[in-house]
Short mmCIF file of C-alpha atoms and ligand atoms in Angstrom, two decimals:
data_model
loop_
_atom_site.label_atom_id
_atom_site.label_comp_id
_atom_site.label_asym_id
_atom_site.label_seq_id
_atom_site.Cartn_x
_atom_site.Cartn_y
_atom_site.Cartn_z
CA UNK A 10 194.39 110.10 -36.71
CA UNK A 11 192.80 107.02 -35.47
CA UNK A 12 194.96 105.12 -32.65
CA UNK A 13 195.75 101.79 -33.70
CA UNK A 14 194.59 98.86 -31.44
CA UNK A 15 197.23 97.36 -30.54
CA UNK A 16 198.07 94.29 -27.69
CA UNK A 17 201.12 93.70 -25.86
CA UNK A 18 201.51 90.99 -23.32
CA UNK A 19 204.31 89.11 -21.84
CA UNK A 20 205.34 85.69 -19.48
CA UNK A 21 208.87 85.51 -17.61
CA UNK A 22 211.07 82.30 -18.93
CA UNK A 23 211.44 81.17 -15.36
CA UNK A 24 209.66 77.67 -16.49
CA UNK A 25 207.45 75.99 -18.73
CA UNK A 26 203.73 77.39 -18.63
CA UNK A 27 201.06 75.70 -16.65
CA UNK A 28 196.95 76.16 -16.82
CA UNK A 29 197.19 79.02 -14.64
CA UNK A 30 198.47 80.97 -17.24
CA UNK A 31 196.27 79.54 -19.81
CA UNK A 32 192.91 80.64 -18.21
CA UNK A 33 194.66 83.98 -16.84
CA UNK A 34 195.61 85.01 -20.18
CA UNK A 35 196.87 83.25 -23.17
CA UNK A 36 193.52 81.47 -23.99
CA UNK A 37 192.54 85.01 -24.07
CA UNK A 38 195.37 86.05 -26.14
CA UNK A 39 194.54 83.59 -28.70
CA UNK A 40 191.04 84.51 -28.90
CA UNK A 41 192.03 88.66 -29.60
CA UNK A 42 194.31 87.30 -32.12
CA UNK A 43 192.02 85.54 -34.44
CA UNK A 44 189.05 88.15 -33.38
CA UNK A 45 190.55 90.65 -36.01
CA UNK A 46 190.26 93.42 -33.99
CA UNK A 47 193.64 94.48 -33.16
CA UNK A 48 195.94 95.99 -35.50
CA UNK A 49 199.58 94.51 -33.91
CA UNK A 50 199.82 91.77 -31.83
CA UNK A 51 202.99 91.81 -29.30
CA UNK A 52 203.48 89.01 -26.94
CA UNK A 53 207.06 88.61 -25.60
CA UNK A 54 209.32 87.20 -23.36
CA UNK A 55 210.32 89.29 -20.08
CA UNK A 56 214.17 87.42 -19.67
CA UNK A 57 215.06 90.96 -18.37
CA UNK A 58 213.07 90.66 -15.91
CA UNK A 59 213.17 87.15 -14.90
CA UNK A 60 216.75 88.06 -14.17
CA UNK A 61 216.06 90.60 -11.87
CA UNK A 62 215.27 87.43 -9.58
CA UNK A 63 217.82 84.95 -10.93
CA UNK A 64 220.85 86.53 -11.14
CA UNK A 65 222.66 83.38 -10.56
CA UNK A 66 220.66 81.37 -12.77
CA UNK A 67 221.32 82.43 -16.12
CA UNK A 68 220.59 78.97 -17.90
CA UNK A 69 217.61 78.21 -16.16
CA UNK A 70 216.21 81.95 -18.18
CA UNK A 71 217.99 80.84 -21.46
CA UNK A 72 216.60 77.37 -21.50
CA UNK A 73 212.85 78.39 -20.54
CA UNK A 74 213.04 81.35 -23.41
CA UNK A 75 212.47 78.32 -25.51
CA UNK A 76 210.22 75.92 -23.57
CA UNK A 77 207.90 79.16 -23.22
CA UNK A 78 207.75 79.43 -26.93
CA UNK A 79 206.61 76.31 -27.37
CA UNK A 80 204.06 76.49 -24.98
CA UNK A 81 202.79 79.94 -27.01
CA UNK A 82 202.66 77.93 -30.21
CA UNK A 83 201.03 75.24 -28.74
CA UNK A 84 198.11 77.29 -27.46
CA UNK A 85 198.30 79.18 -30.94
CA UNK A 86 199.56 82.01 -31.00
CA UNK A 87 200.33 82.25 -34.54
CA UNK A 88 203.61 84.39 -35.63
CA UNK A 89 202.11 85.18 -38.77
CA UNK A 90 199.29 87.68 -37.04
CA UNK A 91 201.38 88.45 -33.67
CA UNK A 92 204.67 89.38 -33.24
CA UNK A 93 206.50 86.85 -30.38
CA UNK A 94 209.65 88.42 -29.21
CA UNK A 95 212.34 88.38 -26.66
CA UNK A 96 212.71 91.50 -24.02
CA UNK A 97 216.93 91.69 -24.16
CA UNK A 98 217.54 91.90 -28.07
CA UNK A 99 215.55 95.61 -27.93
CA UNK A 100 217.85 97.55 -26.13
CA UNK A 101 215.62 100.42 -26.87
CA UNK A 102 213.40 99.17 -23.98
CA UNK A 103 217.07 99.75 -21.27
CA UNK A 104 216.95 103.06 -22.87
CA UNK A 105 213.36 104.11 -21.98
CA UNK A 106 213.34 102.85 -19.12
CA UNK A 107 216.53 104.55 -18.14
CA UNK A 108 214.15 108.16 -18.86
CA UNK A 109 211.22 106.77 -16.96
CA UNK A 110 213.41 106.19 -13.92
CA UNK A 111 213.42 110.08 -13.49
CA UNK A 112 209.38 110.17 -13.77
CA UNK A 113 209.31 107.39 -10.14
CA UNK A 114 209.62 108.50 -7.17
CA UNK A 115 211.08 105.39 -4.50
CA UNK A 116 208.27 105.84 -2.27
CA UNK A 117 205.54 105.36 -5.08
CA UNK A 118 207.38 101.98 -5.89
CA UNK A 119 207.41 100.95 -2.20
CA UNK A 120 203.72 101.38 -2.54
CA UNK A 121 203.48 98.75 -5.43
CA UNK A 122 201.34 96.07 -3.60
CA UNK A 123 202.67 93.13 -6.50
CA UNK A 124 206.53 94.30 -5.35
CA UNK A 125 205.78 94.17 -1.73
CA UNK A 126 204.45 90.69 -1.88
CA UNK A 127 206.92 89.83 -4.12
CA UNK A 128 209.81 91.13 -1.72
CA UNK A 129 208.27 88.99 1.40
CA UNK A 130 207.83 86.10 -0.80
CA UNK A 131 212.04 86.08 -2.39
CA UNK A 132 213.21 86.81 1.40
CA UNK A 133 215.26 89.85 -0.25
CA UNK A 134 214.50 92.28 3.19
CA UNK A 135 217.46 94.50 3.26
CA UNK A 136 219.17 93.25 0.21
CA UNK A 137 216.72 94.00 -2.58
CA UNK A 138 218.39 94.45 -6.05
CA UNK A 139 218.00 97.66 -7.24
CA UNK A 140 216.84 95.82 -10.82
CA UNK A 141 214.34 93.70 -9.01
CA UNK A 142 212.71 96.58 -7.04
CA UNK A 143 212.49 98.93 -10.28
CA UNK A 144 211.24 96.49 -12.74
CA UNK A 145 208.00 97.95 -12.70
CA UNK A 146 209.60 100.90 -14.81
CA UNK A 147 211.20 98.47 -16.97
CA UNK A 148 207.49 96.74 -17.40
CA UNK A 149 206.31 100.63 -18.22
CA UNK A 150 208.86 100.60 -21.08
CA UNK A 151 208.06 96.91 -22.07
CA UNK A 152 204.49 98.57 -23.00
CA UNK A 153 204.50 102.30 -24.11
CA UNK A 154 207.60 101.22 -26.45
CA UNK A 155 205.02 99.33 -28.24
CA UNK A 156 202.16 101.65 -27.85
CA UNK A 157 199.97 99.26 -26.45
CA UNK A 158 196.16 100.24 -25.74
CA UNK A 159 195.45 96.60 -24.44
CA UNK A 160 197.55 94.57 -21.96
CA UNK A 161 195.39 91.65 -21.61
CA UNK A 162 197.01 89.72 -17.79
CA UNK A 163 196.33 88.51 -14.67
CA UNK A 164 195.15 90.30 -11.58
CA UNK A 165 198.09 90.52 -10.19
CA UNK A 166 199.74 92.52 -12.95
CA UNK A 167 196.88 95.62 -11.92
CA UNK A 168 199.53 97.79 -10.21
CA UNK A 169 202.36 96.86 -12.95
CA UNK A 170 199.62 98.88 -15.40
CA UNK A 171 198.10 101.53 -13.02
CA UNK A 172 202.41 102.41 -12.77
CA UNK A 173 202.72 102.41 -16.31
CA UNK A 174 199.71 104.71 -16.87
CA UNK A 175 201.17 106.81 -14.58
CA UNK A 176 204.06 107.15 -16.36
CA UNK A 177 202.50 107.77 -19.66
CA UNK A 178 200.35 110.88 -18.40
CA UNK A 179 203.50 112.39 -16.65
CA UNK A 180 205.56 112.25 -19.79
CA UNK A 181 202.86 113.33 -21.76
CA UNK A 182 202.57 116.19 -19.41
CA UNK A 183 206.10 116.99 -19.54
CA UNK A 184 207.10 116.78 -22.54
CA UNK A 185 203.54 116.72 -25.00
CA UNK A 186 201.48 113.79 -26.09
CA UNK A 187 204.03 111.23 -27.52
CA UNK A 188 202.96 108.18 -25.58
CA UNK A 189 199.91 105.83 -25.26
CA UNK A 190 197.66 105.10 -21.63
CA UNK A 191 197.64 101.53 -21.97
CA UNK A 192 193.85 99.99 -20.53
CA UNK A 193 194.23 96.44 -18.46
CA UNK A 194 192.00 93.13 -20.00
CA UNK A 195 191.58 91.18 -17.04
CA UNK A 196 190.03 88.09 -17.20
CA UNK A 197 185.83 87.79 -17.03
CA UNK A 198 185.21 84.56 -14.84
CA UNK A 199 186.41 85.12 -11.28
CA UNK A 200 187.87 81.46 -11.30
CA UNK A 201 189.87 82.38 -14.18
CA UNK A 202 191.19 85.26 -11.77
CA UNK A 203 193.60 83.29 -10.07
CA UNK A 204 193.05 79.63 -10.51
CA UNK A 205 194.66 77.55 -7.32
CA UNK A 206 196.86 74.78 -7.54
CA UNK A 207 195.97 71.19 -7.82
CA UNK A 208 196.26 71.78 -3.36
CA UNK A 209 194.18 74.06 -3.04
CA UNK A 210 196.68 76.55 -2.31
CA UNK A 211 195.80 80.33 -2.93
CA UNK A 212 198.23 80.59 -6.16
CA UNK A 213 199.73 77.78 -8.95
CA UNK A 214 203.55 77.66 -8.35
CA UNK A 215 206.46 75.44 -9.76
CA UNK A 216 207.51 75.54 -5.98
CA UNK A 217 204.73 74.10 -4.08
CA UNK A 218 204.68 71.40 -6.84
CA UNK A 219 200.82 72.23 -7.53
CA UNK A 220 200.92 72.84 -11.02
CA UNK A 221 199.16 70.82 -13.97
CA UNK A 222 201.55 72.16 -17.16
CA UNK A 223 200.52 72.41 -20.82
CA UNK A 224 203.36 70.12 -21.45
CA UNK A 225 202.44 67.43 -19.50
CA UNK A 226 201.66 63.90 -20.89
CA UNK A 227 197.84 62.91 -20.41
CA UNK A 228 198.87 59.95 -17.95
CA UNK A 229 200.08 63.34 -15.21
CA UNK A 230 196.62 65.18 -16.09
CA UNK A 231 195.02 62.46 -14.95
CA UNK A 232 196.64 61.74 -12.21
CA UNK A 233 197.03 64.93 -11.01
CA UNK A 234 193.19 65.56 -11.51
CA UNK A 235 192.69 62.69 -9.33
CA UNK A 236 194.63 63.88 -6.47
CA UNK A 237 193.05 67.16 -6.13
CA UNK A 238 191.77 68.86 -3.21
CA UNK A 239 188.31 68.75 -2.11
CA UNK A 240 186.15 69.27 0.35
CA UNK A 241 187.58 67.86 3.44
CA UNK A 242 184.54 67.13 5.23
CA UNK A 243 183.25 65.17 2.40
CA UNK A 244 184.06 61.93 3.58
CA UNK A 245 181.10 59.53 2.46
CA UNK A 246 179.17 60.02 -0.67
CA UNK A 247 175.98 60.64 0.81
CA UNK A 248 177.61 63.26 3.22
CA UNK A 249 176.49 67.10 2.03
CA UNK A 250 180.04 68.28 -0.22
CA UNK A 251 180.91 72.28 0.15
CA UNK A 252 181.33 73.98 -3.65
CA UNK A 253 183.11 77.11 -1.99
CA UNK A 254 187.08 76.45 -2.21
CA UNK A 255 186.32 73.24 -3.99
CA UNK A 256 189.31 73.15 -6.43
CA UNK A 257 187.30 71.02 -8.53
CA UNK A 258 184.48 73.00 -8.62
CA UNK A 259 186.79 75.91 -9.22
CA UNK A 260 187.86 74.39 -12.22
CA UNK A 261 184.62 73.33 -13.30
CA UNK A 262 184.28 77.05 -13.07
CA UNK A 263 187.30 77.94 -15.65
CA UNK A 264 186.84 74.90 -18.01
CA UNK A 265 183.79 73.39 -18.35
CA UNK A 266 181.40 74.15 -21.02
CA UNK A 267 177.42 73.56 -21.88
CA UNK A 268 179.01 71.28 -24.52
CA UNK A 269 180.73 69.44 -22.01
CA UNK A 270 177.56 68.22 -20.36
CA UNK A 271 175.90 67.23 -23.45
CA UNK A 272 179.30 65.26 -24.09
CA UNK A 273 180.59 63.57 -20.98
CA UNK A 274 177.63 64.04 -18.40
CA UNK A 275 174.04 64.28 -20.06
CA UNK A 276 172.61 63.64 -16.52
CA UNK A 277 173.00 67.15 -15.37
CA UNK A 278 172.18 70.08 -17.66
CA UNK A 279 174.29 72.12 -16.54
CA UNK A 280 177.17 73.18 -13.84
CA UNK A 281 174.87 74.49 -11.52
CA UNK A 282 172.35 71.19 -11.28
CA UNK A 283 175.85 69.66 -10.70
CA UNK A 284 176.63 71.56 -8.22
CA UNK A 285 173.27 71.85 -6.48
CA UNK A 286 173.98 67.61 -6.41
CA UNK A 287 176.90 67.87 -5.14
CA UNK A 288 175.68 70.13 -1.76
CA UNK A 289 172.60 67.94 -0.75
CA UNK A 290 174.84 64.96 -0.87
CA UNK A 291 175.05 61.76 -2.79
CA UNK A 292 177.55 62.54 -5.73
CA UNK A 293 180.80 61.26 -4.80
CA UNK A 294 183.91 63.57 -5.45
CA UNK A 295 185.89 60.31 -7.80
CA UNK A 296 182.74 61.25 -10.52
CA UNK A 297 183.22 64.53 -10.42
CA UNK A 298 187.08 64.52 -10.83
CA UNK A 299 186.49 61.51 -13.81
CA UNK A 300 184.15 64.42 -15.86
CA UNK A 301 186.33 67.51 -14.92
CA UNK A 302 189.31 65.45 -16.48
CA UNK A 303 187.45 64.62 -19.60
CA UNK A 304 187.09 68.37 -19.89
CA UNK A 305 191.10 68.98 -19.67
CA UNK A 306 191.87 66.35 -21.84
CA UNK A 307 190.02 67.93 -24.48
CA UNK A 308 191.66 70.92 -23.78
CA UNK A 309 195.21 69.99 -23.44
CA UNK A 310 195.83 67.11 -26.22
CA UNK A 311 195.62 69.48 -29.25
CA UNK A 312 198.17 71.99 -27.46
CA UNK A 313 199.88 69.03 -26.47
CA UNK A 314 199.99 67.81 -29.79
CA UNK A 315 200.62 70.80 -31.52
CA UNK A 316 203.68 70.69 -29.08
CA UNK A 317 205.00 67.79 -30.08
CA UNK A 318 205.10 68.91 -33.55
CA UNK A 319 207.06 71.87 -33.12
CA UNK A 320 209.37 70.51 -30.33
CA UNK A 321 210.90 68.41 -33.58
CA UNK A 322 212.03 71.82 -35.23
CA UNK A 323 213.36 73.86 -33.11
CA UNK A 324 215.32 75.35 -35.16
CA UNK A 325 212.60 77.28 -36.99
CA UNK A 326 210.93 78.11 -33.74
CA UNK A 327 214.52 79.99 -32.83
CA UNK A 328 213.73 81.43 -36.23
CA UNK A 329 210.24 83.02 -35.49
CA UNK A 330 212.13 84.36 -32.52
CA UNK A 331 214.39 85.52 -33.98
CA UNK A 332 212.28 87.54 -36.62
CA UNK A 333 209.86 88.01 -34.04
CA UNK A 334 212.58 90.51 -32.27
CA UNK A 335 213.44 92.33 -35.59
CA UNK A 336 210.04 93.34 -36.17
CA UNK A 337 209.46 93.97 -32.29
CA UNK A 338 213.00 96.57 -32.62
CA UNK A 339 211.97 98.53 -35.49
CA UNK A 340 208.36 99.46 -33.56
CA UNK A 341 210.75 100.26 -30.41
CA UNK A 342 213.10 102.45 -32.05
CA UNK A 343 210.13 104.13 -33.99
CA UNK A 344 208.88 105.04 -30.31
CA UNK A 345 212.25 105.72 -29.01
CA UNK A 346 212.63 108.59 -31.57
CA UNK A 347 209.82 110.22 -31.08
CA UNK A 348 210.86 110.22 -27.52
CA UNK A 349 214.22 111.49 -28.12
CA UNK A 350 212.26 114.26 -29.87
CA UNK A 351 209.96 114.93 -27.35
CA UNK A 352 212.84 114.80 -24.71
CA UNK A 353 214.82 117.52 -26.50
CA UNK A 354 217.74 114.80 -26.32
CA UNK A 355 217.44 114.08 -30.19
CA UNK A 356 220.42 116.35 -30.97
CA UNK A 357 221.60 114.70 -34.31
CA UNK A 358 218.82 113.26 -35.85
CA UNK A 359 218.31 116.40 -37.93
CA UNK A 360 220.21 119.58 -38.52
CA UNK A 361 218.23 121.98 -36.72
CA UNK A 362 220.16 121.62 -33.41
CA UNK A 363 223.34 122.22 -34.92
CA UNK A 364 221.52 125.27 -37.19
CA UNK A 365 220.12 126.28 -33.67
CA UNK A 366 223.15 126.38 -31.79
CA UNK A 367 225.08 128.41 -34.36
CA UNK A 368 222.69 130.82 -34.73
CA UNK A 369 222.40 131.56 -30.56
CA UNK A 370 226.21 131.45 -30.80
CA UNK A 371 226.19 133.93 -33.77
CA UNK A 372 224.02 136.42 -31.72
CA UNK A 373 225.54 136.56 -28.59
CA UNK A 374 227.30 139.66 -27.64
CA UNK A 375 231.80 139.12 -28.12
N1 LIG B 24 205.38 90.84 -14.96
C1 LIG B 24 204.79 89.93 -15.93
C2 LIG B 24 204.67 88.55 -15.24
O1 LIG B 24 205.32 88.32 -14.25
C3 LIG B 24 205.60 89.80 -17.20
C4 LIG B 24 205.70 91.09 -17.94
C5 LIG B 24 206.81 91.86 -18.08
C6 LIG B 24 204.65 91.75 -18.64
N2 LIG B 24 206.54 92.96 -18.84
C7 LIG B 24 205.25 92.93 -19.18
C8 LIG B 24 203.30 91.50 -18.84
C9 LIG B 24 204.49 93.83 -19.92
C10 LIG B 24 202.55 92.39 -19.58
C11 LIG B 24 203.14 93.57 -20.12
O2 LIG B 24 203.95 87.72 -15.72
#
């Protein structure tokens, strides 16, 4: 039988969605949706596991579950070709990975490098919920339950998949082929890797305030476009401007086109003439900034837009949700029986463990 091709990819509702995530993965997303290639579309919402980390902070996961859907829809992912759902309402996915939790050992989930940073960064050191330092399990489940072949996410997801594939060929092993290796999609430009914040900084994040959102209004594009690190040493224009660690340049790197050129800055041909400028001195970093922001402007104002539209029903956004998680519960359970099955824990679904058990009973020696 020919495996379906099918993608599964998720955000935590910790906070709206900034361009991080956009050039990581969901401008990706968008593009595998209307490529026709894949047969089911899953992209969901990990509130599970953004409470692993917010215990105390219920609202702050139930208001984002929504603020995150917008931002999906605004980028356009489109419920009528992928599924958007909502981790809690498929309890199926506590059940499986209640099974994988015997297939872990605690020392191979010390060795996850994302957990370990993650630990340092939260300040947990002795008091680590058990929830927070097992979620990548739960992420396992989140994937095989679907079937997934293709998780397309960021870099730092890499040892949330190699865990999962781990999983998948023990249980396979154990108890016969029931469950599908799922294969990374990382993304191709290096910038898109791990784009920095608006600082500089290594990493995008709602704490160090370095963020430019898909929500916000153009006026805070601009200005935050305006503020962005440079090159330090660049103080006059004439002076010789490093590209390396540029954020600018960096997000030349992610957003700019050939089109863009041709649009905005027919002087240069091309990024690299721009850049080549830019190092021998004499291009002032206010001109560069002006032409990068042209770029996201383009970019952002239709999902902006498109936001807009559906912020004023929400009520049938709730509704795709909503949907989105009956659809997403059937495919689970459909898994979740076949690992029953394979588990030899499916005891009523038929009769033949009842005819089974008779029968041994009816044989034995009284
Ligand atoms: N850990 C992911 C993040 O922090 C979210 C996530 C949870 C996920 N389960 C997943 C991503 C399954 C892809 C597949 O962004």
């Amino acid at each position: 039988m020919k495996q379906d091709k099918i993608i599964l990819t998720g955000d935590r509702p910790t906070g709206r969605l900034h361009i991080g995530h956009y050039v990581g993965s969901l401008r990706r997303r968008v593009e595998l949706q209307n490529s026709g290639l894949f047969d089911k579309i899953f992209i969901f919402e990990a509130d599970g596991q953004a409470l692993t980390d917010n215990i105390e902070n219920p609202e702050k996961v139930r208001q984002n579950v929504i603020e995150v859907a917008l931002d999906y829809l605004a980028c356009g992912i489109d419920p009528t070709k992928s599924t958007i759902f909502i981790q809690s309402q498929i309890p199926e996915l506590c059940e499986l990975t209640f099974y994988f939790m015997d297939l872990v050992t605690v020392s191979r989930l010390q060795r996850n490098p994302t957990v370990k940073t993650e630990i340092q960064m939260r300040n947990f050191e002795t008091s680590i919920p058990v929830g927070f330092f097992t979620y990548p399990i739960s992420q396992a489940a989140d994937i095989t339950a679907f079937k997934a072949t293709t998780v397309p996410v960021g870099e730092d997801q890499e040892p949330m998949l190699e865990q999962a594939r781990e999983i998948v060929r023990r249980f396979n092993y154990i108890y016969g082929e029931t469950l599908v290796e799922p294969n990374i999609l990382l993304p191709e430009n290096a910038a898109c890797l791990r784009l920095p914040g608006t600082d500089g900084k290594a990493k995008m994040s709602k704490s160090l305030g370095n963020c430019i959102y898909l929500s916000d209004s153009a006026d805070e594009v601009e200005k935050k476009v305006k503020s962005m690190y440079t090159d330090p040493n660049h103080i006059k224009v004439s002076d010789p401007g490093c590209i390396e660690g540029n954020t600018v340049f960096t997000y030349l790197d992610a957003f700019s086109r050939q089109e863009h050129f041709e649009r905005y800055w027919p002087e240069y041909a091309n990024l690299d003439e721009l850049k080549a400028h830019y190092q021998r001195g004499g291009l002032g970093d206010m001109k560069v900034k002006k032409f990068l922001a042209a770029i996201m402007q383009e970019e952002l104002t239709p999902i902006r837009e498109r936001r807009k539209e559906f912020e004023k029903d929400i009520a049938s956004v709730c509704e795709i949700l909503r949907k989105g998680c009956e659809v997403a519960r059937e495919t689970a359970a459909q898994t979740l029986s076949e690992v029953r099955k394979a588990m030899k824990i499916d005891y009523f679904a038929d009769s033949s463990f009842v005819d089974e058990q008779v029968k041994r009973f009816q044989n034995k020696e009284v």
